[in-house]
Amino acid sequence: MISHGKDIKIFTGNANPALAAEICKCIGTKLGEAEVKTFADGEASVSLYETVRGSDVFLINSTCKPVNDSLMELLVMIDSCRRASAGRITAVIPYFGYARQDRKAKSRDPISAKLVANMLTAAGADRVLTMDLHADQIQGFFDIPVDNLRGNPIFVDYYAKKFGSACEDMVVVSPDVGSVSRSRVFAQKLHMGLAIVDKRRQKANQCEVMNVIGDVAGKNCILFDDMVDTAGSLCNAAKAIVDHGAKNVYACASHGLLSGPAIQRLNDSVIHEIAFLNTVPESFGEGCDKIKYLSVAPMFAEAIERIYQEISIAKLFN
């Protein structure tokens, strides 16, 4: 295997082709000709219609719903490129599925994030490019390089332009204890205060009590999280800070998975606006006018160009 391909080739699966097309537009290249389809029984099938021999190949596919189909598409694409003698294969996974199962929370639990890491490596990926992993330690599950981009700068830029100097009178709220570290970094960059919503059940079979640690009374607040799935925790946290005197509530999260009752919950919530990155298809947010999507294409395009040119991508983390 050569360390650097003679040219760059970018292919995509069916998870989020719009983002892949946008990334290619930013780079100034065309999307590779390929067909990713399924047989009648649901098996993934990949056909590449151009040579990849010796090329630096980037395969773009978020492992979002349908998660198993998206993951298998990516694995089969990697195998196809490896068997076609690609020079280097980078799996570009804007949203990394199975990341929530990153440890054994109780007896006989799987560590599915490690299993997925093994599968990607075994399929033939040489490196992984992703964004906002649910847990940073997942990078250590791989024996190949992993670049975990941050959505933080995109949100910082958006809210700095939206609120300007008013940011200093606002508060960033972590919807749970697990999101405190990423919320703190976000708050520091915008010179905002920080608060935390602490959920706890006082006794068995009693409703959870939402305690707010920090001063949110009379403040405009931004709830900051890495992903929103069914939106239950986010909407409950928004209600809790309003009950504690918050004025207007905004929210942002890197990955808007929006499963099940999420859209209805967001529509019914006290949240004024919620911003997502387009790491998963924007169609997931249809039916909710409160949702705004911010593009990650320029950041991924620059990361891909830097990886191809063998130069540092450290500046993208700031």
Coordinates of C-alpha atoms in Angstrom, one line a residue:
M1 CA 0.0 0.0 0.0
I2 CA 1.3 3.5 -0.9
S3 CA 1.1 6.3 1.7
H4 CA -0.2 8.8 -0.7
G5 CA -2.6 8.3 -3.6
K6 CA -1.8 9.7 -7.1
D7 CA -5.2 11.5 -7.2
I8 CA -8.3 12.0 -5.0
K9 CA -11.6 10.1 -5.4
I10 CA -14.7 10.8 -3.4
F11 CA -17.7 8.4 -3.2
T12 CA -20.8 8.4 -1.2
G13 CA -23.5 5.9 0.0
N14 CA -27.2 6.6 0.4
A15 CA -27.1 8.0 4.0
N16 CA -26.5 11.7 3.1
P17 CA -25.6 12.2 -0.6
A18 CA -26.5 16.0 -0.4
L19 CA -23.7 16.6 2.1
A20 CA -21.2 14.6 0.0
A21 CA -22.2 16.7 -3.1
E22 CA -21.7 19.9 -1.1
I23 CA -18.3 18.7 0.1
C24 CA -17.2 18.0 -3.4
K25 CA -18.4 21.4 -4.5
C26 CA -16.3 23.0 -1.8
I27 CA -13.2 21.0 -2.9
G28 CA -13.8 21.7 -6.5
T29 CA -14.0 18.1 -7.7
K30 CA -16.8 15.8 -8.8
L31 CA -18.4 13.0 -6.9
G32 CA -17.1 9.6 -8.0
E33 CA -19.4 7.5 -10.2
A34 CA -20.8 4.6 -8.2
E35 CA -24.0 2.8 -7.5
V36 CA -24.9 1.8 -4.0
K37 CA -28.1 -0.2 -4.0
T38 CA -29.7 -3.3 -2.3
F39 CA -30.7 -6.7 -3.6
A40 CA -34.3 -7.7 -3.1
D41 CA -33.6 -9.2 0.3
G42 CA -31.9 -6.1 1.6
E43 CA -28.3 -7.0 1.0
A44 CA -26.0 -4.0 0.2
S45 CA -24.5 -4.0 -3.3
V46 CA -21.8 -1.6 -4.5
S47 CA -20.6 -1.0 -8.1
L48 CA -17.7 1.5 -8.8
Y49 CA -17.8 2.9 -12.3
E50 CA -14.3 4.4 -12.3
T51 CA -10.8 3.2 -11.4
V52 CA -9.5 3.8 -7.9
R53 CA -6.1 2.0 -8.4
G54 CA -3.5 3.9 -6.4
S55 CA -6.0 6.7 -5.6
D56 CA -6.5 8.5 -2.3
V57 CA -10.2 7.4 -1.7
F58 CA -12.6 9.1 0.6
L59 CA -15.9 7.3 1.3
I60 CA -18.6 9.6 2.8
N61 CA -21.5 7.9 4.7
S62 CA -23.0 8.8 8.0
T63 CA -24.1 5.7 9.9
C64 CA -27.5 7.2 10.7
K65 CA -31.0 5.6 10.3
P66 CA -31.4 3.1 8.9
V67 CA -28.2 2.6 10.9
N68 CA -27.5 -1.0 10.0
D69 CA -28.0 -0.4 6.3
S70 CA -25.8 2.7 6.3
L71 CA -23.0 0.9 8.2
M72 CA -23.1 -2.1 5.8
E73 CA -23.0 0.3 2.8
L74 CA -19.9 1.9 4.2
L75 CA -18.2 -1.5 5.0
V76 CA -19.0 -2.9 1.5
M77 CA -17.7 0.3 -0.2
I78 CA -14.4 0.0 1.8
D79 CA -14.0 -3.6 0.8
S80 CA -14.8 -2.8 -2.8
C81 CA -12.1 -0.1 -2.9
R82 CA -9.5 -2.2 -1.1
R83 CA -10.0 -5.1 -3.6
A84 CA -9.7 -2.5 -6.4
S85 CA -6.2 -1.6 -5.1
A86 CA -7.0 1.9 -3.8
G87 CA -3.8 3.6 -2.5
R88 CA -5.4 4.8 0.8
I89 CA -9.0 4.6 2.0
T90 CA -10.5 7.1 4.4
A91 CA -13.9 6.5 5.9
V92 CA -15.6 9.9 6.3
I93 CA -18.4 9.4 8.9
P94 CA -20.0 12.8 9.8
Y95 CA -22.2 11.0 12.3
F96 CA -20.7 7.9 13.9
G97 CA -23.5 5.4 14.9
Y98 CA -23.4 3.0 17.8
A99 CA -21.2 5.5 19.7
R100 CA -23.5 5.6 22.7
Q101 CA -22.6 2.0 23.6
D102 CA -19.0 2.8 24.5
R103 CA -18.7 1.0 27.8
K104 CA -20.3 -1.7 29.9
A105 CA -22.9 0.1 32.0
K106 CA -24.1 -3.2 33.5
S107 CA -23.3 -6.9 33.4
R108 CA -23.4 -8.6 30.0
D109 CA -23.6 -5.3 28.0
P110 CA -21.8 -5.2 24.6
I111 CA -19.4 -2.4 23.7
S112 CA -20.8 -1.9 20.3
A113 CA -18.6 1.1 19.4
K114 CA -15.5 -1.1 19.7
L115 CA -17.2 -3.7 17.5
V116 CA -17.9 -1.1 14.8
A117 CA -14.3 0.1 15.1
N118 CA -13.0 -3.4 14.5
M119 CA -15.4 -3.9 11.5
L120 CA -14.2 -0.7 9.8
T121 CA -10.6 -1.7 10.3
A122 CA -11.1 -5.3 9.1
A123 CA -12.9 -4.0 6.0
G124 CA -9.8 -2.1 5.0
A125 CA -10.1 1.5 6.1
D126 CA -6.8 3.2 6.6
R127 CA -8.1 6.2 8.6
V128 CA -11.4 7.6 9.9
L129 CA -12.6 11.2 9.7
T130 CA -15.7 11.9 11.9
M131 CA -17.3 14.7 13.9
D132 CA -18.3 15.1 17.6
L133 CA -18.0 11.5 18.7
H134 CA -20.4 10.8 21.6
A135 CA -17.4 9.8 23.8
D136 CA -13.8 10.9 22.9
Q137 CA -12.4 7.6 24.1
I138 CA -13.9 5.9 21.1
Q139 CA -10.8 7.2 19.2
G140 CA -8.8 4.7 21.2
F141 CA -10.9 1.8 20.0
F142 CA -9.2 2.1 16.6
D143 CA -5.7 1.0 15.7
I144 CA -5.8 3.4 12.7
P145 CA -5.7 7.2 12.8
V146 CA -9.0 8.9 13.8
D147 CA -9.6 12.6 13.2
N148 CA -12.6 13.8 15.4
L149 CA -13.6 17.2 14.1
R150 CA -15.5 19.6 16.4
G151 CA -18.8 21.3 15.6
N152 CA -18.1 23.9 18.3
P153 CA -16.5 26.5 15.9
I154 CA -19.5 26.4 13.6
F155 CA -21.9 27.0 16.5
V156 CA -19.6 29.7 18.0
D157 CA -19.5 31.5 14.7
Y158 CA -23.3 31.3 14.2
Y159 CA -24.3 32.6 17.7
A160 CA -21.5 35.3 17.7
K161 CA -23.1 36.7 14.5
K162 CA -26.7 36.2 15.7
F163 CA -26.3 37.8 19.2
G164 CA -23.1 39.9 19.0
S165 CA -22.2 41.6 22.2
A166 CA -25.4 40.3 23.9
C167 CA -23.6 37.0 24.2
E168 CA -21.9 38.1 27.4
D169 CA -25.4 38.3 29.1
M170 CA -26.4 34.8 28.0
V171 CA -26.0 31.4 29.6
V172 CA -25.0 28.1 28.1
V173 CA -26.9 25.2 29.7
S174 CA -25.7 21.6 29.7
P175 CA -28.9 19.4 29.6
D176 CA -27.1 16.7 31.6
V177 CA -23.9 16.2 33.6
G178 CA -22.3 14.2 30.7
S179 CA -22.3 17.3 28.4
V180 CA -20.6 19.7 30.9
S181 CA -17.1 19.6 29.4
R182 CA -18.2 20.4 25.8
S183 CA -20.7 23.0 27.1
R184 CA -17.9 24.7 29.1
V185 CA -15.6 25.0 26.1
F186 CA -18.6 26.5 24.1
A187 CA -19.4 29.0 26.8
Q188 CA -15.8 30.1 27.2
K189 CA -15.5 30.9 23.5
L190 CA -18.6 33.1 23.6
H191 CA -17.9 34.6 27.0
M192 CA -21.2 33.2 28.3
G193 CA -22.1 31.9 31.7
L194 CA -22.6 28.2 32.4
A195 CA -25.4 26.3 34.0
I196 CA -26.2 22.5 34.4
V197 CA -29.4 20.6 34.5
D198 CA -29.1 17.8 37.0
K199 CA -31.7 15.0 36.8
R200 CA -32.2 12.8 39.7
R201 CA -34.9 10.4 41.0
Q202 CA -35.3 10.9 44.8
K203 CA -37.0 7.5 45.4
A204 CA -37.9 4.5 43.3
N205 CA -41.0 4.9 41.2
Q206 CA -41.0 8.7 41.7
C207 CA -40.7 11.3 38.9
E208 CA -37.3 12.8 38.1
V209 CA -36.6 16.1 39.8
M210 CA -34.8 18.6 37.5
N211 CA -32.3 20.7 39.5
V212 CA -30.7 23.7 37.8
I213 CA -27.1 24.4 38.9
G214 CA -26.3 28.0 38.0
D215 CA -28.2 31.3 37.6
V216 CA -30.6 31.4 34.6
A217 CA -33.2 33.8 35.9
G218 CA -33.9 36.6 33.4
K219 CA -31.3 35.2 31.0
N220 CA -31.5 34.1 27.4
C221 CA -30.1 30.5 27.4
I222 CA -28.6 28.1 24.9
L223 CA -28.9 24.4 25.6
F224 CA -25.9 22.7 24.1
D225 CA -25.6 18.9 23.4
D226 CA -23.9 16.5 21.0
M227 CA -27.0 14.7 19.7
V228 CA -30.8 14.8 19.9
D229 CA -32.6 11.5 19.4
T230 CA -36.1 11.5 20.8
A231 CA -35.7 15.0 22.2
G232 CA -37.1 14.0 25.6
S233 CA -34.1 15.1 27.7
L234 CA -33.6 18.4 25.8
C235 CA -37.3 19.4 26.0
N236 CA -37.5 18.6 29.7
A237 CA -34.3 20.6 30.4
A238 CA -35.7 23.5 28.5
K239 CA -38.9 23.4 30.6
A240 CA -36.8 23.2 33.8
I241 CA -34.7 26.3 33.1
V242 CA -37.9 28.2 32.1
D243 CA -39.4 27.2 35.4
H244 CA -36.3 28.6 37.0
G245 CA -36.8 32.0 35.4
A246 CA -35.0 31.8 32.0
K247 CA -36.3 34.2 29.4
N248 CA -35.8 32.7 25.9
V249 CA -34.4 29.3 25.3
Y250 CA -32.4 28.3 22.2
A251 CA -30.7 24.9 21.6
C252 CA -28.1 23.4 19.4
A253 CA -26.7 20.0 18.9
S254 CA -24.3 18.4 16.3
H255 CA -26.5 15.5 15.3
G256 CA -30.2 15.8 14.9
L257 CA -31.3 12.2 14.7
L258 CA -34.9 13.1 15.6
S259 CA -36.4 9.6 16.1
G260 CA -40.0 8.7 17.2
P261 CA -41.8 11.6 18.9
A262 CA -38.9 14.1 18.5
I263 CA -40.5 16.5 16.0
Q264 CA -43.8 16.7 18.0
R265 CA -41.9 17.3 21.2
L266 CA -39.8 20.1 19.7
N267 CA -42.9 21.7 18.3
D268 CA -44.6 21.6 21.7
S269 CA -41.5 22.7 23.6
V270 CA -40.6 26.1 25.0
I271 CA -37.5 26.1 22.8
H272 CA -37.5 29.2 20.5
E273 CA -35.0 27.8 17.9
I274 CA -32.8 24.7 17.6
A275 CA -29.7 24.6 15.4
F276 CA -28.3 21.3 14.0
L277 CA -25.4 20.5 11.8
N278 CA -26.2 18.7 8.6
T279 CA -24.2 15.6 9.5
V280 CA -27.4 13.7 9.0
P281 CA -30.0 14.5 6.2
E282 CA -32.0 17.7 6.7
S283 CA -35.1 15.7 5.8
F284 CA -35.0 14.3 9.4
G285 CA -36.2 17.7 10.6
E286 CA -39.2 18.1 8.3
G287 CA -42.3 19.2 10.1
C288 CA -40.6 21.5 12.6
D289 CA -40.1 25.2 11.7
K290 CA -37.9 25.8 14.8
I291 CA -35.0 23.8 13.3
K292 CA -32.2 25.5 11.5
Y293 CA -29.4 23.6 9.8
L294 CA -25.7 24.7 9.6
S295 CA -23.4 23.2 7.0
V296 CA -20.3 21.1 8.0
A297 CA -19.3 20.8 4.3
P298 CA -16.6 23.5 4.3
M299 CA -14.9 22.0 7.4
F300 CA -15.0 18.4 6.0
A301 CA -13.8 19.7 2.6
E302 CA -10.8 21.4 4.2
A303 CA -10.0 18.3 6.4
I304 CA -10.1 16.1 3.3
E305 CA -7.8 18.4 1.3
R306 CA -5.4 18.6 4.2
I307 CA -5.4 14.8 4.6
Y308 CA -4.8 14.4 0.9
Q309 CA -1.9 16.9 0.9
E310 CA -0.4 15.3 4.0
I311 CA -0.5 18.5 6.1
S312 CA -1.8 19.0 9.7
I313 CA -5.5 19.5 10.3
A314 CA -4.9 20.8 13.9
K315 CA -6.2 24.3 13.0
L316 CA -9.7 22.8 12.4
F317 CA -10.0 21.9 16.1
N318 CA -9.7 25.6 17.1

